[in-house]
């Protein structure tokens, strides 16, 4: 009797873990590791044709201009989101923290986070449309030259980045607001007694104490920018002249797109590069926030 | 003193002008979609920005019928309910032993699940498609639900096991004396007590599942199996630049989320914020 109970409590935790482990292995661990392996093959999607080709796919990636263009766009997206986007979210959070009608503004700025990216994509495709689009209608009524927002290869990418920030910054604003609420009010009171002005409060109290949350937000934003796919897929599908391509788009198109000259093996190598960049950025960011904490 | 408060007010005014202008940038496109979805195509051409003359609902009828939006709603709802059911079962069962039991390899199993946070879905998408095909789950909502469940685990297990550890053990111990099995304890005692953590999991995953595009366009190839975002894309591809229909489509697929958001705002925002603070 005693022994039987011992055995069952010994096995019990594993029984609880089992269903989760099965689903996690089948739909997460195995696919992720298979992608690593596919990256070293010439796999074309049909079982018959699979040979190991070493680093060939990675060598082709190094010479693939479209891939490098998309990598550059991902980096631009990360930089713009973490500067312009972060500036907007941070200013909004700081202003809203003591604003009248705080909840109304928060509702407005957070709304696009909830709406699906596809809906937002078409909404702004309409705003940007060169003939019947709203922005050009406004420009024309002011007697200004219409702009080809999504058709000009110099402008298209920035038009999309603007929408991306418009849609997503509300999430960062919410996180920063939550961070601001953890700063004890006494600090501001004693700073006021010491004669600090608002700018000094910001510089010496708000920003330093908000730093952990800011680096959290940057990490989330950066990982999100690496994964970005939906908006570009809906609005330009990578065009014009590949000027709005992103790595996630390349992976999708090379693996599943019709008329692609590439194959699963190559797309898998691209996906692996995507993953390596994510890891690299996460490590750098973790190191940086660790250093800050030690200082 | 006077001077100082005067200066303060100027800053406040600038802040409110900034807020108001930015609110316009947020409200205008959304309001425009709603307003233009009630116009005929001739009316849109004549006055693309003004309010509609009358509430013409022809666009909605056409869009709903040709876009097959009734079907799309049922599909999306099925995927959402199925996904949340599997996500809850799997995350609760897996988080429970991490919070309440001691076993060999506990630390390594936990790390294994947590390391998943690093992997974007694109990393797995190609083999996932092969696995789903060989399980004959293409066009089956179960395929989406299982993948979403797998990808919900790193964050879900972390949030739930941290939360469960913070719950007092006394009630469970009392139940144990009464002869309650551990599964019963989990269902009857722990689930009702973990509502905040479960709400966070619902919100983070619910929004993702409802709005996801990448996985459905790869796995749900049949038109009758499409979810709302993929369906809107297909519909808009057919009605290129006929904005009276596309705006109606945008309003149709966004309304449930917006209504849900307006009613549950506090929970949604708290859920998202606490999810990030904990991770």
XYZ file of C-alpha atoms in Angstrom:
574
model
C 0.000 0.000 0.000
C 2.668 2.454 1.059
C 4.931 1.462 -1.772
C 2.194 1.763 -4.348
C 1.489 5.340 -3.340
C 5.195 6.132 -3.610
C 5.383 4.906 -7.173
C 2.278 6.782 -8.294
C 3.447 10.095 -6.811
C 6.764 9.501 -8.540
C 5.147 9.075 -11.941
C 2.326 11.560 -11.442
C 4.218 14.750 -12.460
C 5.232 13.163 -15.733
C 1.649 12.155 -16.476
C 0.660 15.799 -16.108
C 3.496 16.871 -18.389
C 2.821 14.257 -21.050
C 0.028 15.905 -23.121
C 1.868 19.222 -23.122
C 5.132 17.563 -24.072
C 3.507 15.723 -26.977
C 1.912 18.859 -28.437
C 4.990 20.972 -27.757
C 7.292 18.418 -29.386
C 5.143 17.740 -32.401
C 4.216 21.327 -33.232
C 7.208 23.207 -31.878
C 10.445 21.369 -31.109
C 10.384 18.988 -34.084
C 9.465 21.646 -36.681
C 12.061 24.084 -35.359
C 14.841 21.497 -35.480
C 13.705 20.186 -38.840
C 14.065 23.719 -40.181
C 17.713 23.730 -39.018
C 18.267 20.471 -40.888
C 16.348 21.465 -44.040
C 18.604 24.525 -44.192
C 21.504 22.224 -45.096
C 19.607 20.346 -47.803
C 18.240 20.949 -51.284
C 14.790 19.787 -50.132
C 12.122 20.923 -52.588
C 8.994 19.889 -50.702
C 8.748 16.392 -52.173
C 10.190 13.609 -50.091
C 12.101 11.991 -52.982
C 14.475 14.824 -53.523
C 16.582 15.438 -50.435
C 20.357 15.692 -50.409
C 22.665 17.340 -47.927
C 24.437 20.232 -49.575
C 26.375 21.630 -46.615
C 26.456 25.390 -46.405
C 25.428 25.912 -50.017
C 22.126 27.578 -49.115
C 23.902 29.969 -46.772
C 26.445 30.809 -49.466
C 23.591 31.598 -51.859
C 21.977 33.776 -49.172
C 25.189 35.784 -48.912
C 24.882 36.610 -52.624
C 21.102 37.096 -52.618
C 20.473 40.801 -53.093
C 16.756 40.516 -52.409
C 17.499 38.815 -49.107
C 19.978 41.520 -48.119
C 17.481 44.182 -49.142
C 14.904 42.589 -46.877
C 17.430 42.295 -44.048
C 18.178 45.999 -44.440
C 14.448 46.753 -44.288
C 14.081 44.720 -41.106
C 16.921 46.712 -39.552
C 15.368 50.010 -40.701
C 12.063 48.916 -39.198
C 13.735 48.073 -35.890
C 15.585 51.406 -35.785
C 12.547 53.512 -36.723
C 10.251 51.671 -34.313
C 12.710 52.066 -31.454
C 13.311 55.775 -32.102
C 10.271 57.468 -33.650
C 7.805 54.855 -32.383
C 9.288 54.732 -28.894
C 9.373 58.539 -28.720
C 5.639 58.693 -29.505
C 4.741 55.935 -27.029
C 6.919 57.437 -24.311
C 5.570 60.982 -24.771
C 2.011 59.672 -24.790
C 2.599 57.598 -21.662
C 4.174 60.508 -19.787
C 1.486 62.997 -20.844
C -1.378 60.575 -20.236
C -0.083 59.564 -16.825
C -1.493 62.768 -15.269
C -3.861 63.893 -18.017
C -7.524 64.750 -17.694
C -9.634 62.271 -19.710
C -6.733 59.826 -19.565
C -9.014 56.854 -20.231
C -10.559 58.367 -23.359
C -7.171 59.050 -24.948
C -5.871 55.660 -23.919
C -8.868 54.010 -25.546
C -8.219 55.877 -28.797
C -4.488 55.200 -29.018
C -4.817 51.547 -28.093
C -7.704 50.777 -30.459
C -5.617 49.754 -33.544
C -3.738 47.151 -31.461
C -6.990 45.198 -31.220
C -7.967 45.446 -34.899
C -6.540 42.751 -37.158
C -3.490 43.718 -39.186
C -5.281 42.728 -42.382
C -8.094 45.227 -41.694
C -5.571 47.931 -40.801
C -3.596 47.099 -43.943
C -6.602 47.630 -46.229
C -7.675 50.695 -44.285
C -4.337 52.354 -45.031
C -4.128 50.988 -48.561
C -7.285 53.003 -49.105
C -5.831 56.071 -47.357
C -2.683 55.786 -49.513
C -4.346 54.835 -52.836
C -2.873 57.050 -55.545
C -6.148 57.767 -57.405
C -9.090 57.540 -55.034
C -7.036 57.541 -51.830
C -7.858 59.983 -49.078
C -4.384 61.434 -48.532
C -4.061 62.369 -52.195
C -7.613 63.741 -52.264
C -6.607 66.042 -49.430
C -3.349 67.000 -51.174
C -5.185 67.737 -54.427
C -7.776 69.891 -52.680
C -4.867 71.915 -51.261
C -3.452 72.214 -54.795
C -0.457 70.039 -53.924
C 1.145 67.300 -56.024
C -0.327 63.851 -55.269
C 2.180 61.320 -53.913
C 2.492 57.688 -54.948
C 2.593 56.482 -51.344
C 2.856 52.769 -52.028
C 3.957 52.894 -55.673
C 7.208 54.804 -55.341
C 10.054 52.527 -54.302
C 11.703 55.307 -52.293
C 8.601 56.082 -50.253
C 6.629 52.813 -50.025
C 8.619 51.283 -47.181
C 8.290 54.380 -45.002
C 4.564 54.574 -45.724
C 4.259 51.060 -44.325
C 6.503 51.746 -41.321
C 4.231 54.689 -40.446
C 1.207 52.375 -40.449
C 3.084 49.779 -38.434
C 3.908 52.353 -35.748
C 0.359 53.747 -35.914
C -1.010 50.269 -35.287
C 1.394 48.933 -32.699
C 2.705 51.777 -30.571
C -0.412 51.735 -28.365
C 0.780 48.456 -26.900
C 4.103 50.014 -25.897
C 2.274 53.029 -24.504
C 0.232 50.736 -22.228
C 3.352 48.960 -20.972
C 5.145 52.257 -20.325
C 2.076 53.626 -18.524
C 2.086 50.526 -16.323
C 5.770 51.162 -15.676
C 5.136 54.815 -14.772
C 2.545 53.798 -12.219
C 5.145 51.838 -10.276
C 7.232 54.969 -9.641
C 6.485 56.163 -6.081
C 4.888 59.626 -5.970
C 6.983 60.632 -2.937
C 10.006 60.907 -5.204
C 8.324 63.636 -7.225
C 7.153 65.403 -4.078
C 10.622 65.518 -2.588
C 12.051 66.613 -5.936
C 9.567 69.475 -5.996
C 10.681 70.539 -2.522
C 14.256 70.524 -3.797
C 13.093 72.900 -6.543
C 13.377 70.539 -9.485
C 11.464 71.558 -12.603
C 9.520 69.200 -14.827
C 12.436 68.595 -17.156
C 14.707 67.687 -14.262
C 12.053 65.368 -12.852
C 11.930 63.620 -16.184
C 15.684 63.429 -16.509
C 16.512 62.290 -12.967
C 13.430 60.399 -11.786
C 11.084 59.260 -14.523
C 13.476 58.043 -17.190
C 15.981 56.253 -14.913
C 13.214 54.460 -13.017
C 11.402 53.597 -16.220
C 14.555 52.121 -17.777
C 13.752 48.445 -17.065
C 10.355 48.850 -18.717
C 11.851 50.767 -21.639
C 14.362 47.996 -22.322
C 11.572 45.435 -22.014
C 9.553 47.403 -24.575
C 12.541 47.660 -26.923
C 13.125 43.930 -26.732
C 9.471 43.120 -27.470
C 9.377 45.683 -30.276
C 12.563 44.378 -31.840
C 11.453 40.774 -31.807
C 8.106 41.919 -33.229
C 9.881 43.812 -36.040
C 11.869 40.717 -36.973
C 8.652 38.702 -37.258
C 6.771 41.445 -39.173
C 4.876 39.989 -42.095
C 1.120 40.708 -42.285
C 1.137 44.411 -43.063
C 3.596 44.209 -45.948
C 1.918 41.086 -47.300
C -1.420 42.914 -47.428
C -0.274 46.347 -48.562
C 2.466 45.786 -51.172
C 3.418 42.096 -51.169
C 7.047 43.226 -51.101
C 6.905 45.574 -54.081
C 7.550 47.941 -55.802
C 10.918 46.599 -56.956
C 11.289 44.530 -53.760
C 11.613 47.798 -51.828
C 9.309 46.634 -49.004
C 10.515 43.032 -48.651
C 11.099 41.660 -45.148
C 12.873 38.444 -44.135
C 9.653 36.803 -42.975
C 8.162 37.607 -46.391
C 11.119 35.977 -48.131
C 10.758 32.819 -46.042
C 7.057 32.634 -46.878
C 7.463 33.377 -50.581
C 10.453 31.091 -51.128
C 8.674 28.222 -49.435
C 5.053 28.665 -50.498
C 4.915 31.398 -53.141
C 4.024 30.439 -56.676
C 6.685 31.082 -59.273
C 9.452 31.178 -56.675
C 12.828 30.069 -57.967
C 13.790 28.858 -54.516
C 12.862 25.783 -52.525
C 12.144 24.595 -48.974
C 15.811 24.038 -48.205
C 16.679 27.600 -49.109
C 13.675 29.079 -47.293
C 14.661 27.038 -44.229
C 18.146 28.515 -44.317
C 16.551 31.975 -44.461
C 14.325 31.091 -41.493
C 17.408 29.967 -39.586
C 19.106 33.304 -40.272
C 15.936 35.008 -38.987
C 16.173 32.961 -35.809
C 19.892 33.649 -35.339
C 19.230 37.390 -35.597
C 16.485 37.107 -32.953
C 18.848 35.265 -30.595
C 21.673 37.715 -31.221
C 19.500 40.736 -30.470
C 18.012 39.118 -27.366
C 21.476 38.307 -26.004
C 22.783 41.829 -26.667
C 19.716 43.342 -25.031
C 19.888 41.047 -21.996
C 23.597 41.842 -21.570
C 22.884 45.552 -21.797
C 20.106 45.491 -19.212
C 22.287 43.342 -16.940
C 25.133 45.848 -17.170
C 22.738 48.647 -16.355
C 21.488 46.828 -13.303
C 25.045 46.280 -12.082
C 26.027 49.912 -12.523
C 5.095 81.747 -8.132
C 2.551 83.202 -10.528
C 5.036 83.093 -13.334
C 5.797 79.476 -12.678
C 2.215 78.301 -12.828
C 1.760 80.333 -16.012
C 4.683 78.549 -17.631
C 3.260 75.285 -16.442
C -0.001 75.972 -18.232
C 1.721 76.650 -21.543
C 3.363 73.268 -21.303
C 0.015 71.732 -20.516
C -1.556 73.434 -23.514
C 1.175 72.134 -25.809
C 0.682 68.649 -24.395
C -3.061 68.786 -25.052
C -2.580 70.089 -28.594
C -0.225 67.167 -29.226
C -2.779 64.751 -27.772
C -5.639 66.179 -29.811
C -3.743 66.194 -33.112
C -2.555 62.650 -32.589
C -6.074 61.524 -31.639
C -7.256 62.887 -34.978
C -4.624 60.799 -36.776
C -6.074 57.812 -34.933
C -9.792 58.556 -35.221
C -9.906 59.885 -38.789
C -9.037 56.684 -40.736
C -11.307 54.563 -38.549
C -14.232 56.996 -38.813
C -13.676 57.270 -42.558
C -13.944 53.498 -43.048
C -17.283 53.462 -41.205
C -18.587 56.530 -43.013
C -17.593 55.423 -46.527
C -18.933 51.922 -46.035
C -22.417 53.497 -46.016
C -21.936 55.331 -49.335
C -22.641 54.180 -52.877
C -19.640 54.129 -55.209
C -20.907 57.294 -56.949
C -21.206 59.036 -53.612
C -17.675 58.020 -52.616
C -16.335 59.526 -55.828
C -18.311 62.724 -55.291
C -17.512 63.214 -51.612
C -14.785 60.854 -50.414
C -14.421 62.532 -47.012
C -17.836 63.889 -45.959
C -20.502 62.031 -44.041
C -22.865 59.782 -46.057
C -26.188 61.268 -47.231
C -28.119 58.297 -45.947
C -27.286 55.017 -44.219
C -27.088 52.923 -47.414
C -26.591 49.310 -46.384
C -26.292 47.816 -49.877
C -22.503 47.481 -49.551
C -22.898 45.419 -46.414
C -25.417 43.056 -48.003
C -23.223 42.564 -51.084
C -20.045 42.170 -49.031
C -21.569 39.799 -46.497
C -22.995 37.550 -49.222
C -20.226 37.448 -51.812
C -17.442 37.488 -49.222
C -19.172 34.627 -47.416
C -18.602 36.427 -44.128
C -21.112 34.288 -42.239
C -18.980 31.248 -42.969
C -15.771 33.160 -42.112
C -17.202 34.164 -38.716
C -18.153 30.598 -37.896
C -14.680 29.403 -38.928
C -12.871 32.049 -36.893
C -15.064 31.397 -33.878
C -14.461 27.641 -34.139
C -10.715 28.189 -34.323
C -10.825 30.587 -31.362
C -12.898 28.308 -29.101
C -10.968 25.180 -30.006
C -7.630 26.949 -29.551
C -8.559 28.431 -26.180
C -9.864 25.073 -24.933
C -6.621 23.307 -25.864
C -4.477 26.222 -24.666
C -6.143 26.173 -21.223
C -6.015 22.400 -20.788
C -2.414 22.078 -21.908
C -1.085 25.074 -19.999
C -2.879 24.188 -16.752
C -1.812 20.541 -16.851
C 1.780 21.460 -17.605
C 2.120 24.416 -15.230
C 0.614 22.525 -12.282
C 3.448 20.059 -11.610
C 6.003 22.870 -12.009
C 4.255 24.838 -9.264
C 3.266 22.065 -6.860
C 5.338 18.903 -7.319
C 8.949 17.877 -7.091
C 10.344 15.557 -9.693
C 13.542 14.637 -11.444
C 14.492 16.938 -14.311
C 11.987 19.618 -13.270
C 14.442 22.434 -13.971
C 15.337 21.080 -17.418
C 11.728 20.538 -18.480
C 10.930 24.081 -17.396
C 13.881 25.480 -19.363
C 12.852 23.448 -22.391
C 9.413 25.059 -22.424
C 10.699 28.559 -21.666
C 13.348 28.479 -24.389
C 10.441 28.448 -26.829
C 9.965 32.189 -26.258
C 12.956 32.795 -28.504
C 11.541 31.153 -31.618
C 9.384 33.078 -34.077
C 6.693 31.032 -35.823
C 8.370 31.545 -39.199
C 11.167 29.342 -37.907
C 8.802 26.367 -37.805
C 6.338 27.090 -40.553
C 7.770 24.887 -43.321
C 7.994 21.601 -41.387
C 4.715 22.482 -39.641
C 3.017 22.463 -43.006
C 4.490 19.011 -43.731
C 3.457 17.647 -40.323
C -0.083 18.986 -40.669
C -0.339 17.521 -44.167
C 0.844 14.103 -43.035
C -1.622 14.163 -40.113
C -4.327 14.939 -42.709
C -5.290 18.091 -40.812
C -5.138 20.549 -43.727
C -8.317 22.690 -43.739
C -9.157 21.359 -40.277
C -9.422 24.017 -37.526
C -7.826 21.533 -35.148
C -4.491 22.023 -36.952
C -4.486 25.741 -36.177
C -5.595 25.134 -32.586
C -2.797 22.628 -31.937
C -0.101 24.919 -33.344
C -1.409 27.938 -31.419
C -1.483 25.789 -28.279
C 2.135 24.715 -28.784
C 3.238 28.312 -29.324
C 1.241 29.534 -26.304
C 3.124 27.251 -23.927
C 6.371 29.131 -23.198
C 4.582 32.270 -22.008
C 1.518 30.448 -20.662
C 3.459 28.020 -18.484
C 5.604 30.827 -17.164
C 2.641 33.035 -16.218
C 0.568 30.204 -14.759
C 3.284 28.449 -12.770
C 4.450 31.762 -11.257
C 0.865 32.547 -10.338
C 0.131 29.113 -8.894
C 3.246 29.304 -6.731
C 1.894 32.517 -5.213
C -1.371 30.844 -4.155
C -1.559 29.610 -0.536
C -1.349 25.835 -0.186
C -3.644 25.542 2.852
C -6.882 25.041 0.924
C -5.325 22.325 -1.200
C -3.943 20.586 1.873
C -7.394 20.596 3.439
C -8.844 19.115 0.257
C -6.130 16.461 0.293
C -7.183 15.347 3.763
C -10.720 15.035 2.425
C -9.370 12.582 -0.139
C -9.330 14.852 -3.156
C -7.195 13.587 -6.055
C -4.681 15.989 -7.529
C -6.629 16.387 -10.777
C -9.773 17.230 -8.802
C -7.794 19.755 -6.757
C -6.581 21.367 -9.955
C -10.085 21.663 -11.390
C -12.110 22.571 -8.313
C -9.686 24.641 -6.269
C -6.908 25.975 -8.470
C -8.808 26.938 -11.626
C -11.269 29.271 -9.847
C -8.420 30.863 -7.876
C -6.263 31.544 -10.954
C -8.778 33.679 -12.806
C -6.419 36.677 -13.218
C -3.670 34.545 -14.764
C -6.168 32.717 -16.960
C -7.584 36.056 -18.125
C -4.100 37.231 -19.119
C -3.600 34.035 -21.104
C -6.996 34.450 -22.770
C -6.276 38.018 -23.833
C -2.736 37.499 -25.117
C -3.682 34.380 -27.079
C -7.212 35.386 -28.038
C -6.055 38.486 -29.904
C -3.274 36.524 -31.630
C -5.492 33.644 -32.666
C -8.316 35.875 -33.933
C -6.014 38.119 -35.985
C -3.360 35.654 -37.201
C -2.822 35.535 -40.942
C 0.367 33.562 -41.667
C -0.691 30.125 -40.462
C -4.266 30.181 -41.867
C -3.136 31.190 -45.366
C -0.772 28.220 -45.418
C -2.933 25.600 -43.738
C -6.535 26.583 -44.564
C -6.417 26.438 -48.341
C -10.096 25.753 -49.076
C -12.298 28.842 -49.343
C -14.897 27.336 -47.042
C -12.246 26.809 -44.345
C -10.758 30.329 -44.343
C -10.718 32.517 -41.238
C -11.722 36.192 -41.174
C -8.360 37.884 -41.942
C -7.559 35.487 -44.798
C -11.142 35.775 -46.038
C -11.002 39.573 -46.082
C -7.778 39.330 -48.075
C -9.325 37.002 -50.615
C -12.423 39.202 -50.875
C -10.395 42.410 -51.302
C -8.317 40.758 -53.987
C -11.495 40.277 -56.021
C -12.913 43.747 -55.367
C -9.717 45.717 -55.958
C -10.210 49.459 -55.418
C -13.996 49.072 -55.060
C -13.617 50.754 -51.726
C -17.322 50.796 -50.845
C -17.152 46.997 -50.480
C -13.692 46.792 -48.940
C -14.511 49.407 -46.294
C -17.661 47.420 -45.451
C -15.503 44.291 -45.146
C -13.064 46.093 -42.847
C -15.937 47.251 -40.619
C -17.497 43.770 -40.569
C -14.356 41.980 -39.428
C -13.278 44.677 -36.947
C -16.591 45.281 -35.167
C -16.596 42.214 -32.864
C -13.063 42.961 -31.632
C -13.792 46.654 -31.125
C -16.997 45.930 -29.192
C -15.198 43.325 -27.101
C -12.440 45.863 -26.455
C -14.787 48.672 -25.440
C -16.546 46.448 -22.911
C -13.500 44.639 -21.561
C -10.986 47.456 -21.892
C -9.709 47.346 -18.329
C -9.163 43.597 -18.354
C -7.492 43.659 -21.753
C -5.067 46.400 -20.815
C -4.290 44.917 -17.392
C -3.882 41.492 -18.955
C -1.407 42.674 -21.555
C 0.517 44.830 -19.104
C 0.820 42.092 -16.473
C 1.848 39.576 -19.132
C 4.766 41.788 -20.100
C 5.732 42.737 -16.555
C 5.980 39.087 -15.591
C 7.997 37.888 -18.540
